[in-house]
């Protein structure tokens, strides 16, 4: 299943390109992080196609400003780092009685120093993965009600930086490296997608993980020191992005394309549990793909360890333990 379908789209395709001819009137979507970056673009495009889009946000005033003037959008408070806040949001949505057709788990953090949530869980794992797990678990009744729901987990090529460390997921016994924490969280998201799709088959729920691409103009690297970008060859001595690097980065509309494609493409009606990029199913990376730091377009392919079915089941069990949620998906 993990091989390109020949969708007709590519790295240059935009979210508007991939949704041409698709009508989402009467559909309800939730987009976490839907008020900035590629999440905001996803919200705009889904709403323009007729969907009602709920955007849960930690900073309501910032979100209201960013979403001003966009029709069919509802704003709700939620903090992905706070389990109680996730539960409260989900309870409000379930109380509305609406089916949930599209759940876009877009929000995430990167390049942060070692932080832990109230449970002692490393912050990138808590935000980028366990928040997804809890939100899907709590919204499961509404996803089932849709009879054809899709869950899109925004992952990253960064999963190639680290497999999931089952022995020490919270960096209690090993030195903390922020990119290892990020990579592990994205591998977790990919593994979650595999098992979620398997458990959702009985209810016509499909799941996808997405690499949006290397994108210019998002807030994802806001806490990263400029020295890090300089070491990677992305910036000059003054911290300005090099023109030759910028030319190879995606725009925000291009970065949102794969998310929107996974959420809406008829090509995926009978296929789930896959990792996608450039608005198509990604190629399995068995070592044949050359990756270069100075060329973001080579950041492609998916590692087999992040699609391993046994690891996916093991992670599901661990996630239930870490979140104290018995997500049986039945």
mmCIF file of C-alpha atoms in Angstrom:
data_model
loop_
_atom_site.group_PDB
_atom_site.id
_atom_site.type_symbol
_atom_site.label_atom_id
_atom_site.label_comp_id
_atom_site.label_asym_id
_atom_site.label_seq_id
_atom_site.Cartn_x
_atom_site.Cartn_y
_atom_site.Cartn_z
ATOM 1 C CA UNK A 1 0.000 0.000 0.000
ATOM 2 C CA UNK A 2 2.885 2.370 0.763
ATOM 3 C CA UNK A 3 3.646 3.470 -2.775
ATOM 4 C CA UNK A 4 2.633 6.469 -4.906
ATOM 5 C CA UNK A 5 -0.741 6.275 -6.629
ATOM 6 C CA UNK A 6 0.018 8.670 -9.449
ATOM 7 C CA UNK A 7 -2.376 11.304 -8.119
ATOM 8 C CA UNK A 8 -1.506 13.819 -10.798
ATOM 9 C CA UNK A 9 -0.275 16.305 -8.205
ATOM 10 C CA UNK A 10 3.269 17.124 -7.064
ATOM 11 C CA UNK A 11 5.351 19.237 -4.676
ATOM 12 C CA UNK A 12 4.228 22.444 -6.397
ATOM 13 C CA UNK A 13 0.500 21.686 -6.065
ATOM 14 C CA UNK A 14 -1.467 23.882 -3.666
ATOM 15 C CA UNK A 15 -4.343 23.100 -1.341
ATOM 16 C CA UNK A 16 -6.694 24.866 -3.748
ATOM 17 C CA UNK A 17 -5.409 22.706 -6.604
ATOM 18 C CA UNK A 18 -6.136 19.399 -4.886
ATOM 19 C CA UNK A 19 -9.658 20.293 -3.757
ATOM 20 C CA UNK A 20 -10.928 21.435 -7.153
ATOM 21 C CA UNK A 21 -14.348 19.945 -7.863
ATOM 22 C CA UNK A 22 -14.895 18.675 -4.302
ATOM 23 C CA UNK A 23 -17.962 19.904 -2.387
ATOM 24 C CA UNK A 24 -17.858 19.682 1.419
ATOM 25 C CA UNK A 25 -21.265 21.228 2.053
ATOM 26 C CA UNK A 26 -22.800 19.646 5.154
ATOM 27 C CA UNK A 27 -19.466 18.281 6.384
ATOM 28 C CA UNK A 28 -17.952 19.144 9.748
ATOM 29 C CA UNK A 29 -14.191 19.409 10.259
ATOM 30 C CA UNK A 30 -11.892 20.106 13.196
ATOM 31 C CA UNK A 31 -8.432 21.545 12.498
ATOM 32 C CA UNK A 32 -6.069 21.834 15.457
ATOM 33 C CA UNK A 33 -3.608 24.674 15.011
ATOM 34 C CA UNK A 34 -6.029 25.926 12.385
ATOM 35 C CA UNK A 35 -5.317 29.611 12.934
ATOM 36 C CA UNK A 36 -1.670 29.837 11.826
ATOM 37 C CA UNK A 37 0.600 28.550 9.072
ATOM 38 C CA UNK A 38 -0.517 25.539 7.068
ATOM 39 C CA UNK A 39 -3.330 24.962 9.574
ATOM 40 C CA UNK A 40 -4.835 28.347 8.706
ATOM 41 C CA UNK A 41 -4.558 27.583 4.994
ATOM 42 C CA UNK A 42 -6.234 24.201 5.604
ATOM 43 C CA UNK A 43 -9.064 25.912 7.479
ATOM 44 C CA UNK A 44 -9.595 28.466 4.699
ATOM 45 C CA UNK A 45 -9.658 25.869 1.924
ATOM 46 C CA UNK A 46 -11.986 23.433 3.696
ATOM 47 C CA UNK A 47 -14.357 26.255 4.663
ATOM 48 C CA UNK A 48 -14.352 27.637 1.119
ATOM 49 C CA UNK A 49 -15.384 24.174 -0.119
ATOM 50 C CA UNK A 50 -18.441 24.322 2.144
ATOM 51 C CA UNK A 51 -17.334 22.589 5.340
ATOM 52 C CA UNK A 52 -18.063 23.920 8.812
ATOM 53 C CA UNK A 53 -14.615 24.111 10.426
ATOM 54 C CA UNK A 54 -14.016 24.168 14.171
ATOM 55 C CA UNK A 55 -10.657 25.575 15.213
ATOM 56 C CA UNK A 56 -9.631 24.774 18.793
ATOM 57 C CA UNK A 57 -7.001 27.260 19.950
ATOM 58 C CA UNK A 58 -4.967 28.050 23.042
ATOM 59 C CA UNK A 59 -4.753 31.789 22.310
ATOM 60 C CA UNK A 60 -8.326 32.744 21.468
ATOM 61 C CA UNK A 61 -7.626 36.409 20.744
ATOM 62 C CA UNK A 62 -4.798 35.624 18.322
ATOM 63 C CA UNK A 63 -6.943 32.974 16.644
ATOM 64 C CA UNK A 64 -9.916 35.329 16.330
ATOM 65 C CA UNK A 65 -7.722 37.928 14.640
ATOM 66 C CA UNK A 66 -6.208 35.405 12.214
ATOM 67 C CA UNK A 67 -9.580 33.864 11.334
ATOM 68 C CA UNK A 68 -11.448 37.147 10.906
ATOM 69 C CA UNK A 69 -13.574 37.270 7.797
ATOM 70 C CA UNK A 70 -13.526 33.527 7.081
ATOM 71 C CA UNK A 71 -17.051 32.099 6.798
ATOM 72 C CA UNK A 72 -18.162 28.758 8.267
ATOM 73 C CA UNK A 73 -15.522 28.787 11.042
ATOM 74 C CA UNK A 74 -16.169 28.235 14.754
ATOM 75 C CA UNK A 75 -13.525 29.043 17.358
ATOM 76 C CA UNK A 76 -13.162 26.996 20.544
ATOM 77 C CA UNK A 77 -10.679 27.075 23.449
ATOM 78 C CA UNK A 78 -8.337 24.081 23.806
ATOM 79 C CA UNK A 79 -4.755 23.515 24.933
ATOM 80 C CA UNK A 80 -3.182 20.326 23.561
ATOM 81 C CA UNK A 81 -0.687 20.262 26.436
ATOM 82 C CA UNK A 82 -3.536 20.132 28.961
ATOM 83 C CA UNK A 83 -5.458 16.805 29.065
ATOM 84 C CA UNK A 84 -8.357 18.410 30.953
ATOM 85 C CA UNK A 85 -8.698 21.053 28.240
ATOM 86 C CA UNK A 86 -8.799 18.374 25.512
ATOM 87 C CA UNK A 87 -11.538 16.512 27.359
ATOM 88 C CA UNK A 88 -13.580 19.681 27.843
ATOM 89 C CA UNK A 89 -13.393 20.569 24.155
ATOM 90 C CA UNK A 90 -14.386 17.063 23.103
ATOM 91 C CA UNK A 91 -17.288 16.992 25.549
ATOM 92 C CA UNK A 92 -18.635 20.265 24.131
ATOM 93 C CA UNK A 93 -18.417 18.921 20.599
ATOM 94 C CA UNK A 94 -20.082 15.612 21.456
ATOM 95 C CA UNK A 95 -22.869 17.508 23.236
ATOM 96 C CA UNK A 96 -23.671 19.254 19.955
ATOM 97 C CA UNK A 97 -24.672 15.877 18.503
ATOM 98 C CA UNK A 98 -22.860 16.536 15.236
ATOM 99 C CA UNK A 99 -20.998 13.858 13.296
ATOM 100 C CA UNK A 100 -17.299 14.613 12.692
ATOM 101 C CA UNK A 101 -16.297 13.988 9.084
ATOM 102 C CA UNK A 102 -12.733 15.336 9.147
ATOM 103 C CA UNK A 103 -10.325 15.551 12.071
ATOM 104 C CA UNK A 104 -7.088 17.282 11.095
ATOM 105 C CA UNK A 105 -4.460 16.904 13.820
ATOM 106 C CA UNK A 106 -2.271 19.727 12.555
ATOM 107 C CA UNK A 107 -0.950 21.459 15.686
ATOM 108 C CA UNK A 108 2.611 20.735 16.751
ATOM 109 C CA UNK A 109 5.833 22.080 18.250
ATOM 110 C CA UNK A 110 9.506 21.691 17.316
ATOM 111 C CA UNK A 111 13.007 22.693 18.388
ATOM 112 C CA UNK A 112 12.047 23.299 22.024
ATOM 113 C CA UNK A 113 14.233 22.811 25.114
ATOM 114 C CA UNK A 114 13.457 19.947 27.479
ATOM 115 C CA UNK A 115 10.074 20.558 29.064
ATOM 116 C CA UNK A 116 7.624 18.203 30.694
ATOM 117 C CA UNK A 117 3.880 18.427 31.136
ATOM 118 C CA UNK A 118 2.038 17.920 34.413
ATOM 119 C CA UNK A 119 2.343 14.134 33.934
ATOM 120 C CA UNK A 120 6.108 14.290 33.439
ATOM 121 C CA UNK A 121 5.829 13.592 29.707
ATOM 122 C CA UNK A 122 8.339 15.284 27.363
ATOM 123 C CA UNK A 123 6.593 18.207 25.686
ATOM 124 C CA UNK A 124 7.041 17.264 22.009
ATOM 125 C CA UNK A 125 5.734 13.753 22.630
ATOM 126 C CA UNK A 126 2.843 15.171 24.664
ATOM 127 C CA UNK A 127 1.858 17.814 22.117
ATOM 128 C CA UNK A 128 2.699 16.218 18.775
ATOM 129 C CA UNK A 129 1.429 12.750 19.563
ATOM 130 C CA UNK A 130 -0.343 12.078 22.862
ATOM 131 C CA UNK A 131 -2.579 15.103 22.338
ATOM 132 C CA UNK A 132 -3.610 13.564 19.002
ATOM 133 C CA UNK A 133 -4.244 10.202 20.644
ATOM 134 C CA UNK A 134 -6.427 11.689 23.374
ATOM 135 C CA UNK A 135 -8.399 13.938 21.037
ATOM 136 C CA UNK A 136 -9.178 11.087 18.631
ATOM 137 C CA UNK A 137 -10.148 8.841 21.537
ATOM 138 C CA UNK A 138 -12.553 11.401 22.971
ATOM 139 C CA UNK A 139 -14.080 12.281 19.590
ATOM 140 C CA UNK A 140 -14.422 8.650 18.485
ATOM 141 C CA UNK A 141 -18.251 8.565 18.872
ATOM 142 C CA UNK A 142 -18.607 11.558 16.518
ATOM 143 C CA UNK A 143 -16.156 10.033 14.016
ATOM 144 C CA UNK A 144 -18.179 6.811 13.975
ATOM 145 C CA UNK A 145 -21.379 8.780 13.480
ATOM 146 C CA UNK A 146 -20.012 10.306 10.262
ATOM 147 C CA UNK A 147 -19.845 6.892 8.523
ATOM 148 C CA UNK A 148 -16.886 7.815 6.338
ATOM 149 C CA UNK A 149 -14.725 9.984 8.573
ATOM 150 C CA UNK A 150 -11.066 10.669 7.900
ATOM 151 C CA UNK A 151 -8.377 11.468 10.475
ATOM 152 C CA UNK A 152 -5.287 13.246 9.135
ATOM 153 C CA UNK A 153 -2.257 13.358 11.435
ATOM 154 C CA UNK A 154 0.257 15.970 10.325
ATOM 155 C CA UNK A 155 3.603 14.258 10.772
ATOM 156 C CA UNK A 156 6.959 15.163 9.235
ATOM 157 C CA UNK A 157 10.009 13.933 7.369
ATOM 158 C CA UNK A 158 11.503 14.556 10.814
ATOM 159 C CA UNK A 159 10.326 11.059 11.762
ATOM 160 C CA UNK A 160 13.555 9.935 10.068
ATOM 161 C CA UNK A 161 15.525 11.539 12.919
ATOM 162 C CA UNK A 162 14.478 8.882 15.434
ATOM 163 C CA UNK A 163 12.456 5.704 15.863
ATOM 164 C CA UNK A 164 10.222 5.435 18.921
ATOM 165 C CA UNK A 165 12.204 4.605 22.063
ATOM 166 C CA UNK A 166 9.960 2.276 24.049
ATOM 167 C CA UNK A 167 12.534 1.918 26.835
ATOM 168 C CA UNK A 168 12.857 5.653 27.552
ATOM 169 C CA UNK A 169 10.262 7.736 25.691
ATOM 170 C CA UNK A 170 10.542 10.661 28.129
ATOM 171 C CA UNK A 171 14.328 11.045 28.155
ATOM 172 C CA UNK A 172 14.666 10.096 31.788
ATOM 173 C CA UNK A 173 17.699 7.842 31.278
ATOM 174 C CA UNK A 174 19.304 9.471 28.209
ATOM 175 C CA UNK A 175 20.546 12.901 27.225
ATOM 176 C CA UNK A 176 17.914 15.119 25.666
ATOM 177 C CA UNK A 177 18.340 16.149 22.054
ATOM 178 C CA UNK A 178 15.439 18.242 20.833
ATOM 179 C CA UNK A 179 15.476 16.837 17.288
ATOM 180 C CA UNK A 180 15.446 13.281 18.642
ATOM 181 C CA UNK A 181 12.412 14.218 20.701
ATOM 182 C CA UNK A 182 10.771 15.711 17.643
ATOM 183 C CA UNK A 183 11.616 12.720 15.465
ATOM 184 C CA UNK A 184 10.284 10.285 18.044
ATOM 185 C CA UNK A 185 7.013 12.218 18.338
ATOM 186 C CA UNK A 186 6.492 12.128 14.570
ATOM 187 C CA UNK A 187 7.349 8.428 14.351
ATOM 188 C CA UNK A 188 4.716 7.938 17.061
ATOM 189 C CA UNK A 189 2.177 9.825 14.965
ATOM 190 C CA UNK A 190 2.908 7.580 11.982
ATOM 191 C CA UNK A 191 2.578 4.412 14.057
ATOM 192 C CA UNK A 192 -0.669 5.725 15.535
ATOM 193 C CA UNK A 193 -2.031 6.227 12.022
ATOM 194 C CA UNK A 194 -1.303 2.604 11.121
ATOM 195 C CA UNK A 195 -3.156 1.135 14.108
ATOM 196 C CA UNK A 196 -5.932 3.751 14.080
ATOM 197 C CA UNK A 197 -6.768 2.912 10.482
ATOM 198 C CA UNK A 198 -6.846 -0.796 11.323
ATOM 199 C CA UNK A 199 -9.200 -0.242 14.264
ATOM 200 C CA UNK A 200 -11.356 2.182 12.303
ATOM 201 C CA UNK A 201 -12.130 -0.163 9.407
ATOM 202 C CA UNK A 202 -15.286 -1.540 11.016
ATOM 203 C CA UNK A 203 -16.675 2.000 11.298
ATOM 204 C CA UNK A 204 -15.542 3.279 7.892
ATOM 205 C CA UNK A 205 -12.965 5.571 9.523
ATOM 206 C CA UNK A 206 -9.679 6.058 7.680
ATOM 207 C CA UNK A 207 -6.421 7.548 8.939
ATOM 208 C CA UNK A 208 -3.471 9.162 7.170
ATOM 209 C CA UNK A 209 -0.169 10.685 8.219
ATOM 210 C CA UNK A 210 1.262 13.588 6.274
ATOM 211 C CA UNK A 211 4.637 15.190 5.582
ATOM 212 C CA UNK A 212 3.705 18.727 4.507
ATOM 213 C CA UNK A 213 7.182 19.440 3.099
ATOM 214 C CA UNK A 214 9.828 21.964 4.086
ATOM 215 C CA UNK A 215 7.885 25.218 4.254
ATOM 216 C CA UNK A 216 8.828 28.886 4.391
ATOM 217 C CA UNK A 217 6.918 31.229 6.683
ATOM 218 C CA UNK A 218 5.476 29.044 9.465
ATOM 219 C CA UNK A 219 5.896 29.497 13.225
ATOM 220 C CA UNK A 220 7.252 25.978 13.798
ATOM 221 C CA UNK A 221 10.870 27.085 14.316
ATOM 222 C CA UNK A 222 10.083 30.120 16.466
ATOM 223 C CA UNK A 223 12.066 28.819 19.471
ATOM 224 C CA UNK A 224 15.022 27.524 17.498
ATOM 225 C CA UNK A 225 18.295 29.456 17.848
ATOM 226 C CA UNK A 226 19.457 31.035 14.587
ATOM 227 C CA UNK A 227 22.778 29.200 15.037
ATOM 228 C CA UNK A 228 20.968 25.927 14.387
ATOM 229 C CA UNK A 229 19.728 27.107 10.994
ATOM 230 C CA UNK A 230 23.195 28.432 10.207
ATOM 231 C CA UNK A 231 24.764 25.055 11.053
ATOM 232 C CA UNK A 232 22.293 23.360 8.723
ATOM 233 C CA UNK A 233 23.290 25.732 5.921
ATOM 234 C CA UNK A 234 19.900 27.452 5.747
ATOM 235 C CA UNK A 235 20.915 30.979 6.851
ATOM 236 C CA UNK A 236 23.706 33.497 6.429
ATOM 237 C CA UNK A 237 25.689 35.126 9.261
ATOM 238 C CA UNK A 238 22.894 37.675 9.801
ATOM 239 C CA UNK A 239 20.228 34.968 10.131
ATOM 240 C CA UNK A 240 18.653 35.602 6.724
ATOM 241 C CA UNK A 241 17.493 32.546 4.827
ATOM 242 C CA UNK A 242 19.730 31.898 1.820
ATOM 243 C CA UNK A 243 17.989 32.599 -1.526
ATOM 244 C CA UNK A 244 19.007 29.223 -2.971
ATOM 245 C CA UNK A 245 17.424 27.477 0.040
ATOM 246 C CA UNK A 246 14.280 29.632 -0.016
ATOM 247 C CA UNK A 247 13.769 28.773 -3.679
ATOM 248 C CA UNK A 248 13.484 25.081 -2.764
ATOM 249 C CA UNK A 249 11.030 25.544 0.111
ATOM 250 C CA UNK A 250 7.284 25.193 -0.250
ATOM 251 C CA UNK A 251 4.879 28.080 0.177
ATOM 252 C CA UNK A 252 2.177 27.760 2.826
ATOM 253 C CA UNK A 253 -0.532 26.934 0.207
ATOM 254 C CA UNK A 254 1.754 24.192 -1.132
ATOM 255 C CA UNK A 255 2.461 22.992 2.419
ATOM 256 C CA UNK A 256 -1.240 22.513 3.128
ATOM 257 C CA UNK A 257 -1.872 20.558 -0.072
ATOM 258 C CA UNK A 258 -1.144 17.051 1.206
ATOM 259 C CA UNK A 259 -3.312 17.527 4.297
ATOM 260 C CA UNK A 260 -6.251 18.656 2.163
ATOM 261 C CA UNK A 261 -5.625 15.889 -0.381
ATOM 262 C CA UNK A 262 -5.692 13.226 2.340
ATOM 263 C CA UNK A 263 -8.842 14.737 3.811
ATOM 264 C CA UNK A 264 -10.791 14.870 0.571
ATOM 265 C CA UNK A 265 -9.338 12.872 -2.331
ATOM 266 C CA UNK A 266 -11.612 10.185 -3.853
ATOM 267 C CA UNK A 267 -8.429 8.232 -4.681
ATOM 268 C CA UNK A 268 -8.226 7.374 -0.982
ATOM 269 C CA UNK A 269 -11.790 6.108 -0.567
ATOM 270 C CA UNK A 270 -10.522 2.533 -0.246
ATOM 271 C CA UNK A 271 -7.045 3.172 1.159
ATOM 272 C CA UNK A 272 -5.881 4.261 4.607
ATOM 273 C CA UNK A 273 -3.078 3.785 7.094
ATOM 274 C CA UNK A 274 -0.508 5.320 4.741
ATOM 275 C CA UNK A 275 2.057 8.138 4.982
ATOM 276 C CA UNK A 276 1.665 10.783 2.310
ATOM 277 C CA UNK A 277 3.678 13.675 0.847
ATOM 278 C CA UNK A 278 3.440 15.962 -2.183
ATOM 279 C CA UNK A 279 -0.290 15.150 -2.481
ATOM 280 C CA UNK A 280 0.303 11.438 -3.053
ATOM 281 C CA UNK A 281 1.221 8.345 -1.070
ATOM 282 C CA UNK A 282 4.940 8.506 -0.235
ATOM 283 C CA UNK A 283 7.635 6.103 -1.337
ATOM 284 C CA UNK A 284 8.989 3.627 1.221
ATOM 285 C CA UNK A 285 12.572 4.624 2.065
ATOM 286 C CA UNK A 286 14.725 1.493 2.142
ATOM 287 C CA UNK A 287 17.950 3.488 1.839
ATOM 288 C CA UNK A 288 17.627 4.229 -1.884
ATOM 289 C CA UNK A 289 16.695 7.924 -1.430
ATOM 290 C CA UNK A 290 19.507 10.474 -1.100
ATOM 291 C CA UNK A 291 18.739 13.161 1.495
ATOM 292 C CA UNK A 292 20.697 16.429 1.479
ATOM 293 C CA UNK A 293 20.525 19.165 4.118
ATOM 294 C CA UNK A 294 21.040 21.865 1.504
ATOM 295 C CA UNK A 295 18.145 20.636 -0.623
ATOM 296 C CA UNK A 296 14.829 20.457 1.271
ATOM 297 C CA UNK A 297 13.160 18.836 -1.737
ATOM 298 C CA UNK A 298 15.117 15.638 -0.986
ATOM 299 C CA UNK A 299 13.356 15.355 2.376
ATOM 300 C CA UNK A 300 11.013 12.632 1.227
ATOM 301 C CA UNK A 301 10.170 8.978 1.805
ATOM 302 C CA UNK A 302 9.002 7.105 4.896
ATOM 303 C CA UNK A 303 11.041 4.851 7.167
ATOM 304 C CA UNK A 304 9.737 1.276 7.544
ATOM 305 C CA UNK A 305 10.130 1.473 11.342
ATOM 306 C CA UNK A 306 7.435 4.149 11.494
ATOM 307 C CA UNK A 307 4.909 1.894 9.740
ATOM 308 C CA UNK A 308 5.670 -1.342 11.604
ATOM 309 C CA UNK A 309 2.400 -2.998 12.654
ATOM 310 C CA UNK A 310 3.805 -4.677 15.782
ATOM 311 C CA UNK A 311 5.323 -1.391 16.975
ATOM 312 C CA UNK A 312 2.026 0.362 16.246
ATOM 313 C CA UNK A 313 0.152 -2.046 18.510
ATOM 314 C CA UNK A 314 2.826 -1.745 21.205
ATOM 315 C CA UNK A 315 2.611 2.047 21.067
ATOM 316 C CA UNK A 316 -1.190 1.955 21.327
ATOM 317 C CA UNK A 317 -0.934 0.006 24.586
ATOM 318 C CA UNK A 318 1.749 2.355 25.937
ATOM 319 C CA UNK A 319 -0.320 5.390 24.941
ATOM 320 C CA UNK A 320 -3.313 4.093 26.887
ATOM 321 C CA UNK A 321 -1.032 3.740 29.906
ATOM 322 C CA UNK A 322 0.531 7.190 29.533
ATOM 323 C CA UNK A 323 -2.801 8.963 29.049
ATOM 324 C CA UNK A 324 -4.880 6.728 31.368
ATOM 325 C CA UNK A 325 -7.364 6.339 28.494
ATOM 326 C CA UNK A 326 -8.765 2.936 27.547
ATOM 327 C CA UNK A 327 -9.211 3.750 23.861
ATOM 328 C CA UNK A 328 -10.631 0.432 22.673
ATOM 329 C CA UNK A 329 -11.956 1.911 19.428
ATOM 330 C CA UNK A 330 -15.141 -0.110 19.472
#
